[in-house]
């Protein structure tokens, strides 16, 4: 019984950490809020457009990296869950 309580507690802690991590990543992915600016000089607009394109490229690269990281984390969580379930199954069979 104690093993089950400790396991449930550990799984709840893992779930809380995972949720916090995902919220943090999604906040980062959503990026900063931009506000529209009044139109100005054509040259300034072209420079801003160039900067925006460079930002978009960097943002896309970061997004790909985060997607790969998220996939890796998901796979690790699945492996951990399987391991915990196998341990519980083994302990339950041992007591039966």
PDB file of C-alpha atoms in Angstrom:
ATOM      1  CA  UNK A   1       0.000   0.000   0.000  1.00  0.00           C
ATOM      2  CA  UNK A   2       2.835   2.385   0.871  1.00  0.00           C
ATOM      3  CA  UNK A   3       4.477   1.634  -2.462  1.00  0.00           C
ATOM      4  CA  UNK A   4       1.287   2.583  -4.277  1.00  0.00           C
ATOM      5  CA  UNK A   5       0.975   5.843  -2.347  1.00  0.00           C
ATOM      6  CA  UNK A   6       4.594   6.756  -3.064  1.00  0.00           C
ATOM      7  CA  UNK A   7       4.173   5.861  -6.728  1.00  0.00           C
ATOM      8  CA  UNK A   8       0.981   7.893  -7.039  1.00  0.00           C
ATOM      9  CA  UNK A   9       2.689  10.811  -5.310  1.00  0.00           C
ATOM     10  CA  UNK A  10       5.671  10.537  -7.651  1.00  0.00           C
ATOM     11  CA  UNK A  11       3.408  10.421 -10.707  1.00  0.00           C
ATOM     12  CA  UNK A  12       1.494  13.499  -9.506  1.00  0.00           C
ATOM     13  CA  UNK A  13       4.769  15.374  -9.011  1.00  0.00           C
ATOM     14  CA  UNK A  14       5.930  14.319 -12.471  1.00  0.00           C
ATOM     15  CA  UNK A  15       2.637  15.467 -13.963  1.00  0.00           C
ATOM     16  CA  UNK A  16       2.901  18.870 -12.260  1.00  0.00           C
ATOM     17  CA  UNK A  17       6.466  19.401 -13.479  1.00  0.00           C
ATOM     18  CA  UNK A  18       5.498  18.312 -16.993  1.00  0.00           C
ATOM     19  CA  UNK A  19       2.540  20.697 -17.094  1.00  0.00           C
ATOM     20  CA  UNK A  20       4.688  23.589 -15.898  1.00  0.00           C
ATOM     21  CA  UNK A  21       7.326  22.789 -18.502  1.00  0.00           C
ATOM     22  CA  UNK A  22       4.787  22.602 -21.335  1.00  0.00           C
ATOM     23  CA  UNK A  23       3.154  25.877 -20.275  1.00  0.00           C
ATOM     24  CA  UNK A  24       6.560  27.532 -20.272  1.00  0.00           C
ATOM     25  CA  UNK A  25       7.418  26.168 -23.723  1.00  0.00           C
ATOM     26  CA  UNK A  26       4.065  27.171 -25.201  1.00  0.00           C
ATOM     27  CA  UNK A  27       4.447  30.664 -23.771  1.00  0.00           C
ATOM     28  CA  UNK A  28       7.886  30.882 -25.379  1.00  0.00           C
ATOM     29  CA  UNK A  29       6.580  29.518 -28.697  1.00  0.00           C
ATOM     30  CA  UNK A  30       3.725  32.027 -28.815  1.00  0.00           C
ATOM     31  CA  UNK A  31       6.354  34.785 -28.858  1.00  0.00           C
ATOM     32  CA  UNK A  32       6.102  38.414 -27.853  1.00  0.00           C
ATOM     33  CA  UNK A  33       2.990  40.434 -28.545  1.00  0.00           C
ATOM     34  CA  UNK A  34       3.621  42.958 -31.305  1.00  0.00           C
ATOM     35  CA  UNK A  35       1.718  46.181 -31.781  1.00  0.00           C
ATOM     36  CA  UNK A  36       1.150  47.836 -35.119  1.00  0.00           C
ATOM     37  CA  UNK A  37       3.061  51.049 -35.764  1.00  0.00           C
ATOM     38  CA  UNK A  38       1.923  53.975 -37.882  1.00  0.00           C
ATOM     39  CA  UNK A  39       3.389  53.937 -41.385  1.00  0.00           C
ATOM     40  CA  UNK A  40       6.466  56.064 -41.946  1.00  0.00           C
ATOM     41  CA  UNK A  41       9.227  56.409 -44.489  1.00  0.00           C
ATOM     42  CA  UNK A  42       9.430  53.762 -47.244  1.00  0.00           C
ATOM     43  CA  UNK A  43      13.096  53.048 -46.491  1.00  0.00           C
ATOM     44  CA  UNK A  44      12.310  52.518 -42.824  1.00  0.00           C
ATOM     45  CA  UNK A  45       9.470  50.157 -43.759  1.00  0.00           C
ATOM     46  CA  UNK A  46      11.778  48.118 -45.993  1.00  0.00           C
ATOM     47  CA  UNK A  47      14.355  47.895 -43.197  1.00  0.00           C
ATOM     48  CA  UNK A  48      11.660  46.807 -40.754  1.00  0.00           C
ATOM     49  CA  UNK A  49      10.440  44.220 -43.272  1.00  0.00           C
ATOM     50  CA  UNK A  50      13.989  42.887 -43.647  1.00  0.00           C
ATOM     51  CA  UNK A  51      14.344  42.672 -39.866  1.00  0.00           C
ATOM     52  CA  UNK A  52      10.963  40.950 -39.637  1.00  0.00           C
ATOM     53  CA  UNK A  53      12.017  38.377 -42.253  1.00  0.00           C
ATOM     54  CA  UNK A  54      15.241  37.664 -40.367  1.00  0.00           C
ATOM     55  CA  UNK A  55      13.279  37.353 -37.140  1.00  0.00           C
ATOM     56  CA  UNK A  56      10.843  34.958 -38.845  1.00  0.00           C
ATOM     57  CA  UNK A  57      13.726  32.756 -40.021  1.00  0.00           C
ATOM     58  CA  UNK A  58      15.268  32.618 -36.551  1.00  0.00           C
ATOM     59  CA  UNK A  59      11.839  32.011 -35.044  1.00  0.00           C
ATOM     60  CA  UNK A  60      11.224  29.116 -37.467  1.00  0.00           C
ATOM     61  CA  UNK A  61      14.557  27.524 -36.544  1.00  0.00           C
ATOM     62  CA  UNK A  62      13.788  27.865 -32.828  1.00  0.00           C
ATOM     63  CA  UNK A  63      10.340  26.400 -33.388  1.00  0.00           C
ATOM     64  CA  UNK A  64      11.816  23.355 -35.145  1.00  0.00           C
ATOM     65  CA  UNK A  65      14.260  22.912 -32.265  1.00  0.00           C
ATOM     66  CA  UNK A  66      11.451  23.149 -29.709  1.00  0.00           C
ATOM     67  CA  UNK A  67       9.330  20.646 -31.649  1.00  0.00           C
ATOM     68  CA  UNK A  68      12.219  18.172 -31.627  1.00  0.00           C
ATOM     69  CA  UNK A  69      12.787  18.806 -27.925  1.00  0.00           C
ATOM     70  CA  UNK A  70       9.086  18.316 -27.195  1.00  0.00           C
ATOM     71  CA  UNK A  71       9.084  15.042 -29.141  1.00  0.00           C
ATOM     72  CA  UNK A  72      12.122  13.845 -27.179  1.00  0.00           C
ATOM     73  CA  UNK A  73      10.515  14.779 -23.860  1.00  0.00           C
ATOM     74  CA  UNK A  74       7.279  13.035 -24.843  1.00  0.00           C
ATOM     75  CA  UNK A  75       9.158   9.851 -25.704  1.00  0.00           C
ATOM     76  CA  UNK A  76      11.046   9.968 -22.390  1.00  0.00           C
ATOM     77  CA  UNK A  77       7.779  10.449 -20.476  1.00  0.00           C
ATOM     78  CA  UNK A  78       6.268   7.447 -22.256  1.00  0.00           C
ATOM     79  CA  UNK A  79       9.316   5.316 -21.387  1.00  0.00           C
ATOM     80  CA  UNK A  80       9.168   6.443 -17.761  1.00  0.00           C
ATOM     81  CA  UNK A  81       5.458   5.652 -17.584  1.00  0.00           C
ATOM     82  CA  UNK A  82       6.029   2.173 -19.023  1.00  0.00           C
ATOM     83  CA  UNK A  83       8.842   1.564 -16.534  1.00  0.00           C
ATOM     84  CA  UNK A  84       6.711   2.662 -13.577  1.00  0.00           C
ATOM     85  CA  UNK A  85       3.808   0.485 -14.726  1.00  0.00           C
ATOM     86  CA  UNK A  86       6.146  -2.495 -15.144  1.00  0.00           C
ATOM     87  CA  UNK A  87       7.543  -1.950 -11.641  1.00  0.00           C
ATOM     88  CA  UNK A  88       4.039  -1.707 -10.184  1.00  0.00           C
ATOM     89  CA  UNK A  89       2.926  -4.800 -12.066  1.00  0.00           C
ATOM     90  CA  UNK A  90       5.949  -6.715 -10.779  1.00  0.00           C
ATOM     91  CA  UNK A  91       5.345  -5.566  -7.178  1.00  0.00           C
ATOM     92  CA  UNK A  92       1.639  -6.437  -7.359  1.00  0.00           C
ATOM     93  CA  UNK A  93       2.392  -9.923  -8.684  1.00  0.00           C
ATOM     94  CA  UNK A  94       4.956 -10.389  -5.935  1.00  0.00           C
ATOM     95  CA  UNK A  95       2.325  -9.703  -3.247  1.00  0.00           C
ATOM     96  CA  UNK A  96      -0.340 -11.934  -4.842  1.00  0.00           C
TER      97      UNK A  96
END
